[in-house]
XYZ file of C-alpha atoms in Angstrom:
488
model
C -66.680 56.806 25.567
C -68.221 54.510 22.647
C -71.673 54.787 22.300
C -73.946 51.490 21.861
C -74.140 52.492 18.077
C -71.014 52.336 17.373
C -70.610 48.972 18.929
C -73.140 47.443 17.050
C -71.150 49.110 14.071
C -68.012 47.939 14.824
C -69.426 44.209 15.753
C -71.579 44.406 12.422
C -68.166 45.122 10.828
C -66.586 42.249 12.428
C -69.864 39.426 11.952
C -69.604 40.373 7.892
C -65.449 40.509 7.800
C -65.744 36.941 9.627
C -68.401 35.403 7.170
C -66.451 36.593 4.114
C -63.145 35.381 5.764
C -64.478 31.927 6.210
C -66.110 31.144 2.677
C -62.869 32.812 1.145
C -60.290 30.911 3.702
C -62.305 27.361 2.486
C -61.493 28.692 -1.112
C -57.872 29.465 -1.086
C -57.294 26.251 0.972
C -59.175 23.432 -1.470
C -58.434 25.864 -4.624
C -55.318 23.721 -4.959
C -56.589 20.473 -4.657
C -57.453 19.755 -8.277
C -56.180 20.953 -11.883
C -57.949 23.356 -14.046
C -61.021 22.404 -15.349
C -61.832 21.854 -19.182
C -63.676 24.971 -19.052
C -60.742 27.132 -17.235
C -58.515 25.653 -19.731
C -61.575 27.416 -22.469
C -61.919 30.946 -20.511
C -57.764 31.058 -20.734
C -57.837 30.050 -24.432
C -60.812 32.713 -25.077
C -59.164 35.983 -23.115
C -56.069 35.179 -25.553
C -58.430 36.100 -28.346
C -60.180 39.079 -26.651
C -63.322 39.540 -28.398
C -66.779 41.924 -28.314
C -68.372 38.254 -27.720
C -67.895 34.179 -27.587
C -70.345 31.487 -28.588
C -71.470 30.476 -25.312
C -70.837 33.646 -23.215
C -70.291 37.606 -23.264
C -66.537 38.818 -23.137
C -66.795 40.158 -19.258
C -65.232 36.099 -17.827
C -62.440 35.763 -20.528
C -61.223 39.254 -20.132
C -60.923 38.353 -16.382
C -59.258 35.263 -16.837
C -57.012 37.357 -19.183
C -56.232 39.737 -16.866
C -55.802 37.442 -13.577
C -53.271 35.394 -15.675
C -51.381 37.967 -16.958
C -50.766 39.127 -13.528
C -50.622 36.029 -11.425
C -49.599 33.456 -13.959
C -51.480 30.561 -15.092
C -52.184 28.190 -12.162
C -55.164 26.989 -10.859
C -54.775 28.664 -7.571
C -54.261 32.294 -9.151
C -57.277 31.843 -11.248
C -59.440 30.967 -8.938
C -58.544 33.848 -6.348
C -60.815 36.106 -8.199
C -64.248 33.612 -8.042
C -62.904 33.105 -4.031
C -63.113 37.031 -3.161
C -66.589 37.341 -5.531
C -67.976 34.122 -3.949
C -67.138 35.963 -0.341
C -68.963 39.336 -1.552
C -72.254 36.790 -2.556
C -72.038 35.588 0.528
C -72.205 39.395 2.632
C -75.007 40.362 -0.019
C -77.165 37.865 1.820
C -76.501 39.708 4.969
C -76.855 42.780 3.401
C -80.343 41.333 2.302
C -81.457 40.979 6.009
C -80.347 44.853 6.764
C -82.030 46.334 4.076
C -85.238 44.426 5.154
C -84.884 45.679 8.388
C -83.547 42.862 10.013
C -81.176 42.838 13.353
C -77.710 42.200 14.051
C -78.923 38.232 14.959
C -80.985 38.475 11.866
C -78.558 39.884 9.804
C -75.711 36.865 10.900
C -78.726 33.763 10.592
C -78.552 35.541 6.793
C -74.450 35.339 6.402
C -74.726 31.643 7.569
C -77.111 30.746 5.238
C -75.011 32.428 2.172
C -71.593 30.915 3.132
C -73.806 27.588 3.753
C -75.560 27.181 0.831
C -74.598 24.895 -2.549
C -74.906 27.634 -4.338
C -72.411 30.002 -3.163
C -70.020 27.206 -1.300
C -69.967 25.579 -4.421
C -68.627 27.982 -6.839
C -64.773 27.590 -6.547
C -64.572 26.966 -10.251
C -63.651 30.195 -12.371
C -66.565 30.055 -14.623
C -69.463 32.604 -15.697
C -71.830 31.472 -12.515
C -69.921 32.755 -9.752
C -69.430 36.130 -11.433
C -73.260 35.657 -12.654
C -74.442 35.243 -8.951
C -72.497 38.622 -8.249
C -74.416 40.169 -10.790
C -78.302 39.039 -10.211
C -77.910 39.566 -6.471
C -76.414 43.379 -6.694
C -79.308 43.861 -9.414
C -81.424 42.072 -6.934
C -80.393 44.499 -3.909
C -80.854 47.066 -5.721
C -84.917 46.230 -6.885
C -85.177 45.453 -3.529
C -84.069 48.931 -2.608
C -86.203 50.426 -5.533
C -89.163 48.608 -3.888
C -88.960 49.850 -0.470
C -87.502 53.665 -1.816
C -87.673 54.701 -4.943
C -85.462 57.037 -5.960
C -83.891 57.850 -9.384
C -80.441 57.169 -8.653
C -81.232 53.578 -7.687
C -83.210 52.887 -11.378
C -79.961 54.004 -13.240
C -77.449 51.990 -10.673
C -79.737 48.957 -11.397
C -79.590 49.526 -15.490
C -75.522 49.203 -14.839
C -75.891 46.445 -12.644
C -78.324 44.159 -15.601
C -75.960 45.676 -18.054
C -73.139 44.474 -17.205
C -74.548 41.139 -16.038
C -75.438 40.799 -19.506
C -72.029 41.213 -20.665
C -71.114 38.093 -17.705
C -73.834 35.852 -18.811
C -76.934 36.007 -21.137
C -79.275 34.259 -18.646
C -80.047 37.067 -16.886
C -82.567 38.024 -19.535
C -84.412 35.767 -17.472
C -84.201 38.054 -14.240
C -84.790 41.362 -16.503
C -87.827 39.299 -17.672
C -89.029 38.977 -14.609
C -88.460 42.359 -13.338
C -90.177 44.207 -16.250
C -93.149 42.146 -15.144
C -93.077 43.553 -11.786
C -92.825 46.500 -12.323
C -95.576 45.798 -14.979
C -98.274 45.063 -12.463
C -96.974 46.752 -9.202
C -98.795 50.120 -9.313
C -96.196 51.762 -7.372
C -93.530 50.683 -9.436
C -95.595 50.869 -12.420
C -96.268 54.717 -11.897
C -92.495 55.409 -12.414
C -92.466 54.581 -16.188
C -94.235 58.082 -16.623
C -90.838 59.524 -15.098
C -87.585 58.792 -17.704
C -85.485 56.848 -14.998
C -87.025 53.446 -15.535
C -85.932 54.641 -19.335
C -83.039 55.738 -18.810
C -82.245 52.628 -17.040
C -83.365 50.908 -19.895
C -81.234 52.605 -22.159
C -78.531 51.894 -20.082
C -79.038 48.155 -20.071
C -78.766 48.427 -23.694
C -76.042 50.352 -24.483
C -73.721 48.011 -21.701
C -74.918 45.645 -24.018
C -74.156 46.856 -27.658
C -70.678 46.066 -28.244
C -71.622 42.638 -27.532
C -74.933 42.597 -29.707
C -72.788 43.871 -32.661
C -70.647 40.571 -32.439
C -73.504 38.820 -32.217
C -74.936 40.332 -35.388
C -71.502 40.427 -37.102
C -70.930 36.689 -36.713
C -73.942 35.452 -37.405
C -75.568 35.277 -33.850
C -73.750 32.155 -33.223
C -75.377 32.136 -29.554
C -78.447 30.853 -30.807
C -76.950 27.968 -32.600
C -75.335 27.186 -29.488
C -78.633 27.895 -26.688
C -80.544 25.519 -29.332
C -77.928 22.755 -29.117
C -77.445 22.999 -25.242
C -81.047 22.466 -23.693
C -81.434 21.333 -19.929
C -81.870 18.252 -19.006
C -85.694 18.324 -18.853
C -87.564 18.862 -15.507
C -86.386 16.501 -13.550
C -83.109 16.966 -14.208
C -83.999 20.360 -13.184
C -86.115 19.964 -10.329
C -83.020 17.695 -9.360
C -80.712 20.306 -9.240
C -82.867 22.417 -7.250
C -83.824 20.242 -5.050
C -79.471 20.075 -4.529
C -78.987 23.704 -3.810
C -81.801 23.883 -1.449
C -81.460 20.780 0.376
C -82.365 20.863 4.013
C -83.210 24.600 3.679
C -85.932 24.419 0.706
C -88.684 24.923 3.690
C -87.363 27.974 4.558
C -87.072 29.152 0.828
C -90.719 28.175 0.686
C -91.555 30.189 3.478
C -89.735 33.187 2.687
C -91.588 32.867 -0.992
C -94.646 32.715 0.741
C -94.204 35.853 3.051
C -92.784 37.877 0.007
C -95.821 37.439 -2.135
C -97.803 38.022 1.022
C -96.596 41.635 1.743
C -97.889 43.693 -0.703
C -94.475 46.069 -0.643
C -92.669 43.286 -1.688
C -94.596 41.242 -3.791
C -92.667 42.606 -6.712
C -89.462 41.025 -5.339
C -91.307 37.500 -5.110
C -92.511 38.422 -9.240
C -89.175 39.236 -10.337
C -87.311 36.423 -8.601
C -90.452 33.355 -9.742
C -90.102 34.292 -13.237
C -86.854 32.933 -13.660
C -87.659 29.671 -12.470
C -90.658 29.193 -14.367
C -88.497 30.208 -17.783
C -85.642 28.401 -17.035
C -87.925 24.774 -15.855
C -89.143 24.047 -19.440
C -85.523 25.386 -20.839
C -83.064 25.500 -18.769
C -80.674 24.252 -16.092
C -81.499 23.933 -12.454
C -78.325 26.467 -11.241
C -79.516 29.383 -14.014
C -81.782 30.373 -11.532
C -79.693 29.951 -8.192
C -79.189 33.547 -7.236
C -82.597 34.154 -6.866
C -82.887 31.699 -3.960
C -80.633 34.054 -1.165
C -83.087 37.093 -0.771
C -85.972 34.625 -0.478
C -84.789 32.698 2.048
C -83.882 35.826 4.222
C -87.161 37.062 3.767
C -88.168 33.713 5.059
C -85.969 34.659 7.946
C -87.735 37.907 8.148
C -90.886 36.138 8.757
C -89.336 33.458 11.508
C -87.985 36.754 13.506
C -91.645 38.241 13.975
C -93.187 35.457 15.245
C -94.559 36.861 18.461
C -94.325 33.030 20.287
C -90.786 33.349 21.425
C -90.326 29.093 21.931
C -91.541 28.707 18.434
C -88.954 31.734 17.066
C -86.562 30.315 19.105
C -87.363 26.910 17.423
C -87.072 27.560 14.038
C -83.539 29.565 14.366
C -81.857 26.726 15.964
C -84.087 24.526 13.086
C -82.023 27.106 10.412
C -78.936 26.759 11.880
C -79.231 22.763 12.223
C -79.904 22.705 8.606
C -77.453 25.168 7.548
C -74.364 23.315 9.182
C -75.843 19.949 7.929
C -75.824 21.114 4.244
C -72.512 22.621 4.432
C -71.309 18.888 6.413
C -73.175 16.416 4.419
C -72.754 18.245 0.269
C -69.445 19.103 0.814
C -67.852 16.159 -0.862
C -70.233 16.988 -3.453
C -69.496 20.703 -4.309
C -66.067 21.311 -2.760
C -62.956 20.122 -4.056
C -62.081 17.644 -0.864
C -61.167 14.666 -2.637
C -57.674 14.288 -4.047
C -57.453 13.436 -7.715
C -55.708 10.005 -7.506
C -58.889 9.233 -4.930
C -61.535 10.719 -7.607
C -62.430 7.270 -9.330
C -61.637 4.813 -6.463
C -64.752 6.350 -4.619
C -66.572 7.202 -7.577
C -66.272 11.023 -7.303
C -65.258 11.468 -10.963
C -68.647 9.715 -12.205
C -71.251 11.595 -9.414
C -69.578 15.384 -10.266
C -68.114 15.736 -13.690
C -66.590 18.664 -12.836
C -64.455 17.320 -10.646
C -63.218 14.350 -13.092
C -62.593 17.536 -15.843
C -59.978 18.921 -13.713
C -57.762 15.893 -14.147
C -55.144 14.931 -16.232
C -54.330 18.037 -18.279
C -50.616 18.379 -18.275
C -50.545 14.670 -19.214
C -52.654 14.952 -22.043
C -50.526 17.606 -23.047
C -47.074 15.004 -23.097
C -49.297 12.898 -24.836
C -49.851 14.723 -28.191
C -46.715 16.483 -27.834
C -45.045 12.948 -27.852
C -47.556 11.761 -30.501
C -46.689 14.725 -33.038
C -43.130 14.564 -31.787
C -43.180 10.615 -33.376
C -44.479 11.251 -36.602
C -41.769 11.571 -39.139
C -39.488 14.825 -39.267
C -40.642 15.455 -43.117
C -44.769 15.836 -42.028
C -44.272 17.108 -38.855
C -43.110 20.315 -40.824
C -46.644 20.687 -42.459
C -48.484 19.280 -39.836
C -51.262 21.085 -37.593
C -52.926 19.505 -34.616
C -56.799 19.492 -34.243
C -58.590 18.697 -31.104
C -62.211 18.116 -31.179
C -63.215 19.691 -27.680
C -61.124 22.688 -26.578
C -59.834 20.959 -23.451
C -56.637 19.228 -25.285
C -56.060 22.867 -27.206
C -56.496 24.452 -24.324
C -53.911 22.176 -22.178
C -51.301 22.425 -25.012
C -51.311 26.128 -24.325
C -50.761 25.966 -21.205
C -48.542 22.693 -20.393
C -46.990 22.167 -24.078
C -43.947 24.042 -25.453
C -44.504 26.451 -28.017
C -41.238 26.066 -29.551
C -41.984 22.515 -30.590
C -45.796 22.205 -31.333
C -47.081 23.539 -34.389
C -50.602 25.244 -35.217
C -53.193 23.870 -32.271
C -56.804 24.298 -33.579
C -60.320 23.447 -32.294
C -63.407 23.913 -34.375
C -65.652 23.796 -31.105
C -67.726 26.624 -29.912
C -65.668 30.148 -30.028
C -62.033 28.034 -31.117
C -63.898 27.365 -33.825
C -63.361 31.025 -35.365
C -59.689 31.274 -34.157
C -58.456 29.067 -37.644
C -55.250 30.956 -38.892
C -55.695 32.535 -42.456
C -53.125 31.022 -45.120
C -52.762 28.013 -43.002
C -51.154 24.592 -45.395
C -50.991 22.368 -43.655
C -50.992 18.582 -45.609
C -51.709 16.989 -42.595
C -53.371 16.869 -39.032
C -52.904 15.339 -35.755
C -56.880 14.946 -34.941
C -57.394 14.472 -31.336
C -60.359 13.250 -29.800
C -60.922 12.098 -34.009
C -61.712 8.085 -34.808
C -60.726 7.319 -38.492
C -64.182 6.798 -39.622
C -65.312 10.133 -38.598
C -62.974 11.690 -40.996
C -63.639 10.414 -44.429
C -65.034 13.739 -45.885
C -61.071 14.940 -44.948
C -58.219 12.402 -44.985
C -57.251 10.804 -47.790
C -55.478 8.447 -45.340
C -56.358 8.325 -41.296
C -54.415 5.774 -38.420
C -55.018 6.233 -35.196
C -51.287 6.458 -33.960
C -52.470 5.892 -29.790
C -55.322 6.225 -27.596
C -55.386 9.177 -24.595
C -55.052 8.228 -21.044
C -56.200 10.265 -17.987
C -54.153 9.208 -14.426
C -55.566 7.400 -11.861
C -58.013 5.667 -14.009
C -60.254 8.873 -13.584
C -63.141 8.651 -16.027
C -64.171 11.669 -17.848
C -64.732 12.658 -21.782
C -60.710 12.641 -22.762
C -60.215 8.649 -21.621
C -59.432 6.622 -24.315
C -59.639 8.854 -26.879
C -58.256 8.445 -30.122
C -55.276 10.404 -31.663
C -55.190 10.067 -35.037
C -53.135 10.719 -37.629
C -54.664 11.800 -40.713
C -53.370 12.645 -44.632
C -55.999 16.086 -45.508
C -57.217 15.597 -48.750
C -57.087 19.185 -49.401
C -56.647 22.737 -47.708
C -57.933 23.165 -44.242
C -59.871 26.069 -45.110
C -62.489 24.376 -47.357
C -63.231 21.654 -44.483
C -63.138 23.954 -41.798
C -67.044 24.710 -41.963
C -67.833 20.673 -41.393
C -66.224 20.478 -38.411
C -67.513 23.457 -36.392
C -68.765 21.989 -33.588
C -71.804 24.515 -31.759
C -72.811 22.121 -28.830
């Protein structure tokens, strides 16, 4: 005979297997839609060079990208299984939210359709550090949750892993250890643990998972800060814009769910560590950086709406959640989902209101194109001839889409390409991509711009008319290397 627990186990079973099988199954079905993106095309290029650390990230992403290509082949379905499964786990940590806070089965599902619902989540088809960044501030973020409402030693040293590693996926979530220090900082129940070593140990842990990647840094000249000085946010409003995106019709009930976390004493160290983030990251930052730390809010908010004792008003506000949560998914889905063909992108103006999406075309033309363009230049400098692109999306396509047999030496001096130049390369002359003639001076002794790039279906983004030129170096590549590293 089954017992009423174990129905409610096996239908818990079944609510979380269908919420992860839905964000996944609109994943693998749209993942095909559009090319790789520029930044793909980077991640590829960068787990090729595997590394302790990149300009603009930790190793963690490129090593993935490494590994899932390797295996599956290069293809923008295959690489964007991996952010598809991780996207569907994000999505069951918001249910797993609800259930820690002692939420019910109805509870627990209003919390899964809010995760496979919002921007945030739904969005992140792309392989790129966010999705895997998400994974790692809300399993950090379970787990202070769980130190919060039971403290217990094994939990301090799971969440040390948990940061560390994040920090190897992305360095923003300094900004989450930031604000968890400071919670534990002024909670006295928390704060009454630093006299045990487990909050040290934890500590320690974060920075040894770290290390490897702090020796590149220091080796290399901590090139990161070059590049977090040269790539500011847009200001606040471009920040409160983005917010304002990923919320959308549910930003009352992340207000409310802010409100109720500060306003339980337990918890108000959740509502610390998850505020700080936003405050950092308004005055320097991006509006996303801070996205994961919007789910557990917003269940707490549920949290509150389920103990309302007026059962029309509870009632109310569910079907208000759900509304909203169906709406968002409905009306930003053109927005953050792959839905519109490429050869559609321009004609409804797609490629100008999401750059991403207008980065995902055009690639394996581009590629023809500077094949073809070194392939015309005459037999006796192709020989010594090396092509330079000056954002790694060309490079990056050439790898992929060009044949190795027939291209020569394919070089970018932005961000981590930059440090990927050949030694005892002499080559007389380049094939500068993405290079006008009167940018080059200080290197050509001669420079024509041989044809112009062309992305199909008119589909503006950065590689549209750019120039391919073909330029005479005035000397070895080695001593003009340094003035065309590119940090931004």
């Amino acid at each position: 005979m089954v017992t009423s627990r174990e129905r409610s186990s096996r239908g818990a079973v079944l609510l979380y297997a269908g919420a992860a099988a839905v964000l996944v199954g609109v994943h693998l079905t749209l993942n095909r839609v559009l090319g790789f993106h520029i930044d793909e095309l980077y991640y590829i290029a960068s787990g090729r060079h595997p590394a302790f650390g990149y300009v603009d990230f930790p190793p963690v992403v490129p090593l993935l990208a490494r590994f899932e290509t390797d295996l599956l082949g290069a293809t923008p379905w295959t690489l964007r299984l991996l952010p598809a499964l991780v996207g569907g786990v994000n999505a069951l940590l918001c249910g797993a939210y609800a259930r820690r806070l002692g939420g019910s089965l109805s509870v627990q599902a209003l919390a899964l359709l809010v995760g496979i619902t919002s921007p945030a989540i739904l969005g992140t088809w792309l392989f790129q550090t966010v999705v895997f960044d998400q994974l790692t501030w809300m399993v950090a973020l379970y787990l202070f949750l769980t130190l919060v409402l039971e403290p217990k030693p094994r939990t301090w040293l799971l969440l040390g892993l948990a940061l560390g590693v994040g920090l190897e996926v992305k360095y923003t979530i300094v900004a989450l250890i930031a604000g968890m220090a400071i919670a534990v900082v002024v909670t006295p129940r928390l704060r009454g643990a630093l006299r045990t070593p487990y909050p040290w140990l934890a500590a320690a842990i974060i920075l040894l998972t770290w290390l490897p990647n702090l020796a590149w840094q220091a080796a290399t000249g901590f090139p990161t800060l070059a590049y977090t000085r040269n790539h500011a946010g847009g200001g606040i409003g471009d920040y409160v814009l983005v917010f304002v995106v990923i919320l959308f019709l549910l930003a009352p009930l992340w207000v409310a769910g802010l409100i109720s976390v500060f306003r339980n004493r337990q918890l108000r160290a959740v509502g610390i560590a998850c505020i700080v983030p936003f405050a950092v990251f308004l005055f320097g930052g991006k509006g996303y950086y801070a996205a994961p730390a919007v789910p557990i809010v917003m269940v707490q908010g549920l949290m509150a709406i389920s103990r309302l004792e007026r059962r029309r008003l509870r009632s109310g506000l569910v079907g208000a959640v759900v509304i909203a949560c169906v709406l968002n998914a409905l009306v930003l889905a053109k927005l953050v989902l792959p839905v519109i063909p490429p050869d559609q992108l321009h004609a409804t103006g797609f490629d100008r209101q999401n750059t991403d999406f207008a980065l995902t075309v055009g690639w394996p033309s581009i590629a023809a194109q500077v094949s073809a363009a070194y392939t015309a230049l005459p037999p006796t400098l192709r020989s010594n001839t090396v092509i330079i692109s000056s954002d790694y999306g060309p490079a990056g396509a050439l790898a992929i889409y060009g044949d190795p047999r027939a291209l020569p030496v394919v070089l970018s001096p932005q961000l981590s390409e930059w440090f990927w130049l050949p030694p005892g390369l002499t080559a007389t002359e380049a094939l500068m991509v993405g290079y006008a003639p009167s940018e080059l001076g200080f290197m050509c002794s001669s420079a024509t711009v041989v044809t112009h790039l062309t992305v199909p279906y008119e589909v503006v983004n950065l590689e549209q008319g750019a120039p391919v030129t073909d330029c005479h170096l005035n000397g070895p590549i080695s001593t003009i290397w340094g003035r065309l590293k590119n940090f931004a």
